[in-house]
Amino acid sequence: MQFGIFTVGDVTPDPTTGRAPTEAERVKSLIAIALKAEEVGLDVFAQGQHHNPPFVVSSPTTTLGYIAAKTEKLVLSTSTTLITTTDPVKIAEDFATLQHVADGRVDLMMGRGNTGPVYPWFGKDIRDGIPLAVENYQLLRRLWREDVVNWEGQFRTPLQGFTSTPRPLDGVPPFVWHGSIRSPQIAEQAAYYGDGFFHNHIFWPPEHTERMVEFYRRRFEHYGHGSADQAIVGLGGQVFMRKNSQDAVREFRPYFDKAPVYGGGPSLEEFTSQTPLTVGSPEQVIERTLGFRDYVGDYQRQLFLIDHAGLPLKTVLEQLDILGEEVVPVLRREFAALKPAHVPDAPTHASLVAAAGGGHDSTVHAADDVTGRTVETAAQA
């Protein structure tokens, strides 16, 4: 099972000091968090994509490319890539490039995005969110799997004789997760293609997550990709830990009370009782996380949100130390002991290459306009 961190890259004032980080500080903090995640033995770092304040994650592959050059094992992912407002051609090019930079340590999570004003900034209409997600992903898959694409759809200018470069590393595209909080159409899309389904699992009660994951599993089996319990599932979650739970609650409360997504709503105690948010000791986080399996079954990826709401970088790095030293080793052992042999691990580049019968160089050389031969072939003639 994979464990990691996901971030939305918000710039939020620390409610205990009133100071907000600069954009430069926040971007650098994302890099520091990713490097620390690898240091403490986590598997995945996933970064969101937003094009509006208060976020600094408008260009995920720029940051992830730098992190790739500074790490050796960490899988680099997104949370999420906006399939609705980002050109599929650009997604194909950027993530294939990142594959090569990171030696395959790349996957990505597709999402619609729920910030209404962003859609018209990119010439789109939020009311077309689902059709955009479906059509753009169909095109993206073709761009990664076909050397030359002729395509025409509803939302983008046609493509004639188009080759997306660079081609995917070893001829194998990155694995794709489809992230959603409440849209069964996205779970259906993930199931149709046999892709992974990631549930945000932060703001909603467990019963909602259970329904969404169960629907995805059932449709995954319907489309012939395997049994329902072999579907590829990921979950989010939010934690804040200290050695004893009273200290954790006392320290986290001002961040919860003032956080843009929480402030003014239910109390911290109500929210932790009704959602997967866990504020307490490492033992409480372990117990709560192991309990996720009770309502979603065996799953492949667990990502934690630990850096939002104005929490200072020093505190976030301390949370990573606790995760790496006290929490994740226990979770790995316990989840592994419970997982049946027929339930697959999370796909990686290596496993996808093996499933494809081995990798191959998929470079497409330019064609000579006159002869139709590649430039390389013409030079040898």
XYZ file of C-alpha atoms in Angstrom:
381
model
C 0.000 0.000 0.000
C 1.218 3.496 -0.800
C 1.232 6.310 1.744
C 1.858 9.945 1.049
C 0.935 13.599 1.210
C -1.404 15.705 -0.872
C -1.544 19.483 -0.845
C -3.672 22.233 -2.338
C -0.915 24.839 -1.938
C -2.984 27.491 -0.189
C -1.525 30.757 1.117
C -3.345 31.215 4.411
C -2.412 33.431 7.390
C -1.315 31.643 10.535
C -4.180 32.505 12.922
C -1.839 32.384 15.926
C 0.473 35.078 14.518
C -1.565 36.782 11.792
C 1.287 36.348 9.314
C 0.745 34.806 5.884
C 3.662 33.323 3.944
C 4.733 35.005 0.742
C 4.103 33.149 -2.481
C 7.833 32.460 -2.727
C 7.863 31.008 0.790
C 4.828 28.856 0.064
C 6.279 27.465 -3.165
C 9.539 26.657 -1.378
C 7.573 25.035 1.453
C 5.952 22.609 -1.005
C 9.400 21.516 -2.114
C 10.582 21.149 1.482
C 7.516 19.041 2.338
C 8.093 16.751 -0.633
C 11.766 16.242 0.203
C 10.873 15.542 3.822
C 8.229 13.044 2.698
C 10.893 11.012 0.925
C 13.296 11.368 3.853
C 10.798 9.856 6.310
C 9.914 6.983 3.976
C 6.625 8.039 2.421
C 5.795 6.921 -1.113
C 3.826 9.721 -2.788
C 3.717 13.512 -2.998
C 0.688 14.951 -4.811
C 0.166 18.621 -5.623
C -3.044 20.346 -6.613
C -3.741 22.769 -9.459
C -5.485 26.106 -8.964
C -5.507 29.293 -11.005
C -6.815 31.724 -8.426
C -5.765 33.186 -5.075
C -5.004 32.087 -2.413
C -3.162 29.240 -4.163
C 0.333 28.961 -5.682
C -0.064 25.701 -7.614
C -0.968 26.931 -11.097
C 1.893 24.975 -12.748
C 2.240 21.611 -10.968
C 4.716 19.970 -13.324
C 7.167 22.854 -12.838
C 7.365 22.158 -9.115
C 7.177 18.396 -9.542
C 9.995 18.475 -12.091
C 12.263 20.208 -9.592
C 11.263 17.729 -6.882
C 11.967 14.855 -9.272
C 15.542 16.060 -9.682
C 15.994 16.157 -5.896
C 14.467 12.761 -5.053
C 15.075 9.126 -5.923
C 12.057 7.080 -4.846
C 9.122 9.441 -4.324
C 6.181 9.005 -6.716
C 5.083 12.409 -8.000
C 1.371 12.926 -8.531
C -1.345 15.565 -8.596
C -4.404 16.356 -6.512
C -5.854 17.160 -8.975
C -5.007 17.993 -12.595
C -7.859 20.069 -14.033
C -8.954 17.993 -17.014
C -11.780 20.433 -17.741
C -9.848 23.693 -18.153
C -6.384 22.400 -19.094
C -5.784 21.535 -22.742
C -5.379 17.737 -23.040
C -2.485 18.339 -25.450
C -0.662 20.279 -22.746
C -1.380 17.589 -20.148
C -0.056 14.907 -22.510
C 3.136 16.834 -23.206
C 3.816 17.979 -19.646
C 3.343 14.638 -17.933
C 5.237 12.645 -20.553
C 8.094 15.103 -20.060
C 7.848 14.642 -16.296
C 7.964 10.866 -16.792
C 11.333 11.204 -18.515
C 12.691 13.624 -15.907
C 11.566 11.389 -13.018
C 12.453 8.026 -14.610
C 8.797 6.999 -14.504
C 8.001 8.031 -10.912
C 4.848 9.795 -12.079
C 1.103 9.342 -12.069
C -1.699 11.883 -11.992
C -5.170 12.423 -10.678
C -7.784 13.950 -12.948
C -10.442 16.244 -11.548
C -13.068 18.704 -12.754
C -12.360 21.536 -10.349
C -15.191 23.269 -8.506
C -14.154 26.940 -8.702
C -16.781 28.447 -10.993
C -14.953 31.634 -12.110
C -11.965 29.633 -13.378
C -13.912 28.041 -16.231
C -14.572 31.222 -18.267
C -10.957 32.329 -17.756
C -10.042 29.372 -19.953
C -12.964 29.760 -22.330
C -15.105 27.068 -20.702
C -18.481 26.868 -18.956
C -18.762 25.120 -15.590
C -22.115 23.712 -16.704
C -20.130 21.629 -19.207
C -17.909 20.213 -16.464
C -18.818 16.552 -16.878
C -18.867 16.539 -20.717
C -15.539 18.396 -20.722
C -13.999 15.836 -18.373
C -15.228 12.954 -20.529
C -14.208 14.370 -23.903
C -10.843 15.764 -22.804
C -9.851 12.507 -21.177
C -10.798 10.530 -24.284
C -8.448 12.757 -26.263
C -5.677 12.538 -23.675
C -5.703 8.752 -23.797
C -5.365 8.806 -27.573
C -2.545 11.338 -27.462
C -0.539 9.012 -25.212
C -1.370 5.802 -27.055
C -1.383 6.796 -30.742
C 1.643 8.215 -32.538
C -0.505 10.241 -34.933
C -3.912 11.562 -33.863
C -6.734 12.872 -36.020
C -9.476 14.160 -33.763
C -12.517 16.406 -33.661
C -14.755 17.089 -30.690
C -17.126 19.615 -29.168
C -14.842 21.667 -26.954
C -11.498 21.976 -28.729
C -10.168 22.858 -32.168
C -9.625 19.723 -34.306
C -6.275 17.958 -34.559
C -4.972 16.687 -37.888
C -1.916 14.462 -38.057
C -0.839 15.532 -34.560
C 1.910 13.794 -32.577
C 2.269 14.653 -28.913
C 5.917 14.817 -27.864
C 7.750 13.548 -26.019
C 6.138 10.152 -26.229
C 5.451 8.357 -22.916
C 8.490 6.807 -21.274
C 9.003 3.193 -22.395
C 5.839 3.521 -24.475
C 3.706 3.378 -21.303
C 1.546 6.354 -20.247
C 1.375 7.415 -16.598
C -1.239 5.691 -14.483
C -4.350 7.841 -14.031
C -6.548 8.257 -10.988
C -9.880 10.074 -11.231
C -10.583 12.207 -8.183
C -14.037 13.188 -7.049
C -15.934 14.143 -3.947
C -19.526 13.791 -5.119
C -19.778 13.010 -8.858
C -20.731 9.411 -9.714
C -20.068 10.224 -13.391
C -16.358 10.528 -12.566
C -16.393 7.218 -10.708
C -18.085 5.739 -13.775
C -15.365 7.150 -16.026
C -12.635 5.640 -13.841
C -14.379 2.268 -13.878
C -14.941 2.327 -17.643
C -11.239 2.640 -18.381
C -10.032 0.479 -15.513
C -8.291 3.485 -13.984
C -7.989 4.300 -10.307
C -10.620 6.153 -8.297
C -9.546 8.562 -5.545
C -12.039 9.918 -3.053
C -11.128 13.182 -1.334
C -12.481 11.755 1.943
C -12.162 14.946 3.986
C -15.376 16.942 4.069
C -17.999 14.198 3.905
C -19.138 11.493 6.335
C -17.862 7.932 5.838
C -21.238 6.790 4.498
C -20.857 9.052 1.483
C -17.348 7.769 0.725
C -18.593 4.206 1.092
C -21.355 4.761 -1.490
C -19.010 6.379 -4.010
C -16.337 3.690 -3.713
C -18.877 0.867 -3.802
C -20.381 2.317 -6.985
C -16.942 2.536 -8.613
C -16.060 -1.030 -7.612
C -19.313 -2.401 -8.975
C -18.860 -0.614 -12.311
C -15.188 -1.638 -12.509
C -16.307 -5.261 -12.354
C -19.141 -4.599 -14.839
C -16.627 -3.405 -17.433
C -14.575 -6.571 -17.071
C -11.424 -5.233 -15.450
C -11.526 -7.694 -12.564
C -13.586 -8.374 -9.487
C -14.949 -5.459 -7.495
C -12.406 -5.928 -4.737
C -9.579 -5.659 -7.281
C -10.514 -2.109 -8.284
C -7.833 0.508 -7.606
C -8.938 2.845 -4.802
C -7.250 5.780 -3.107
C -8.406 7.849 -0.156
C -7.546 11.231 1.256
C -7.596 12.121 4.912
C -6.551 14.910 7.214
C -4.620 14.486 10.455
C -2.942 16.551 13.129
C -0.931 14.751 15.785
C 0.922 15.300 19.015
C 2.157 12.775 21.567
C -1.039 13.159 23.546
C -4.412 14.006 22.103
C -5.112 16.962 24.397
C -2.075 18.813 23.070
C -3.059 18.041 19.478
C -6.573 19.415 19.945
C -5.337 22.514 21.773
C -2.743 23.331 19.101
C -4.905 22.611 16.061
C -8.099 24.323 17.247
C -7.220 27.893 16.156
C -6.243 26.625 12.704
C -9.502 24.743 12.385
C -11.609 27.646 13.667
C -10.090 30.143 11.225
C -9.562 27.885 8.191
C -11.468 29.125 5.110
C -12.967 25.687 4.482
C -13.945 25.019 8.100
C -14.322 28.290 9.985
C -17.844 29.236 11.011
C -19.207 25.741 10.501
C -19.370 22.763 12.855
C -17.069 22.717 15.860
C -13.817 20.779 15.775
C -15.388 18.062 17.920
C -18.414 17.801 15.633
C -16.284 17.690 12.511
C -13.936 15.003 13.821
C -16.892 12.868 14.844
C -18.723 13.234 11.525
C -15.832 13.131 9.025
C -12.448 11.355 8.740
C -10.552 14.388 10.168
C -8.440 13.000 13.015
C -6.835 15.255 15.612
C -5.104 13.353 18.359
C -2.267 10.985 19.177
C -0.427 8.786 16.648
C -2.271 5.791 18.080
C -5.622 7.442 17.389
C -4.597 8.215 13.811
C -3.528 4.601 13.298
C -6.805 3.258 14.678
C -8.925 5.680 12.644
C -7.045 5.044 9.404
C -7.207 1.274 9.768
C -10.948 1.710 10.183
C -11.260 3.159 6.669
C -10.926 -0.392 5.362
C -14.163 -1.316 7.136
C -16.226 0.782 4.734
C -14.175 0.937 1.506
C -12.504 -2.477 1.541
C -8.864 -3.105 0.712
C -7.395 -0.102 -1.039
C -4.113 0.920 -2.590
C -3.242 4.526 -1.704
C -3.679 6.671 1.391
C -2.769 10.364 1.158
C -2.850 12.778 4.084
C -3.467 16.531 4.021
C -1.251 18.114 6.672
C -0.205 21.558 5.403
C -3.286 23.741 4.966
C -5.064 26.380 7.080
C -1.924 28.406 7.784
C 0.025 25.723 9.646
C 3.692 26.825 9.727
C 6.255 24.782 7.815
C 8.054 23.790 11.021
C 4.858 22.198 12.326
C 4.168 20.438 9.028
C 7.658 18.913 9.010
C 7.082 17.719 12.574
C 3.866 16.043 11.420
C 5.843 14.287 8.686
C 8.326 12.992 11.254
C 5.480 11.525 13.285
C 3.899 9.972 10.198
C 7.155 8.429 9.050
C 8.386 7.212 12.421
C 5.258 6.226 14.334
C 2.226 5.946 12.060
C 3.009 4.695 8.558
C 5.211 1.725 9.600
C 2.311 0.364 11.660
C -0.220 1.046 8.919
C 1.963 -0.723 6.340
C 2.249 -3.795 8.499
C -1.397 -3.964 9.484
C -2.848 -3.274 6.035
C -0.461 -5.797 4.440
C -1.509 -8.477 6.896
C -5.177 -7.912 6.060
C -4.910 -7.694 2.255
C -5.876 -10.858 0.311
C -3.353 -12.110 -2.227
C -5.618 -11.431 -5.220
C -5.982 -7.715 -4.445
C -3.406 -5.799 -6.510
C -0.929 -3.231 -5.290
C -1.052 0.345 -6.558
C 0.179 0.465 -10.168
C 3.669 1.853 -10.737
C 5.619 2.564 -13.886
C 7.515 -0.694 -13.442
C 4.346 -2.742 -13.021
C 2.707 -1.084 -16.035
C 5.773 -1.756 -18.187
C 5.750 -5.396 -17.084
C 2.022 -5.695 -17.853
C 2.701 -4.316 -21.335
C 5.251 -7.043 -22.000
C 8.225 -4.742 -21.519
C 9.113 -1.207 -22.406
C 10.288 0.170 -25.726
C 11.590 3.440 -27.084
C 8.535 5.212 -28.468
C 10.349 8.184 -29.982
C 8.646 9.429 -33.156
C 11.068 11.012 -35.608
C 10.025 13.872 -37.863
C 8.867 12.955 -41.377
C 10.515 14.410 -44.461
C 7.877 16.536 -46.220
C 8.822 15.304 -49.707
C 9.496 11.592 -49.320
C 7.496 10.737 -46.239
C 10.585 9.066 -44.811
C 11.766 10.075 -41.363
C 14.612 12.544 -41.232
C 16.751 9.856 -39.606
C 16.032 7.349 -42.386
C 16.666 9.930 -45.126
C 20.037 10.789 -43.636
C 21.079 7.151 -43.764
C 19.942 6.632 -47.382
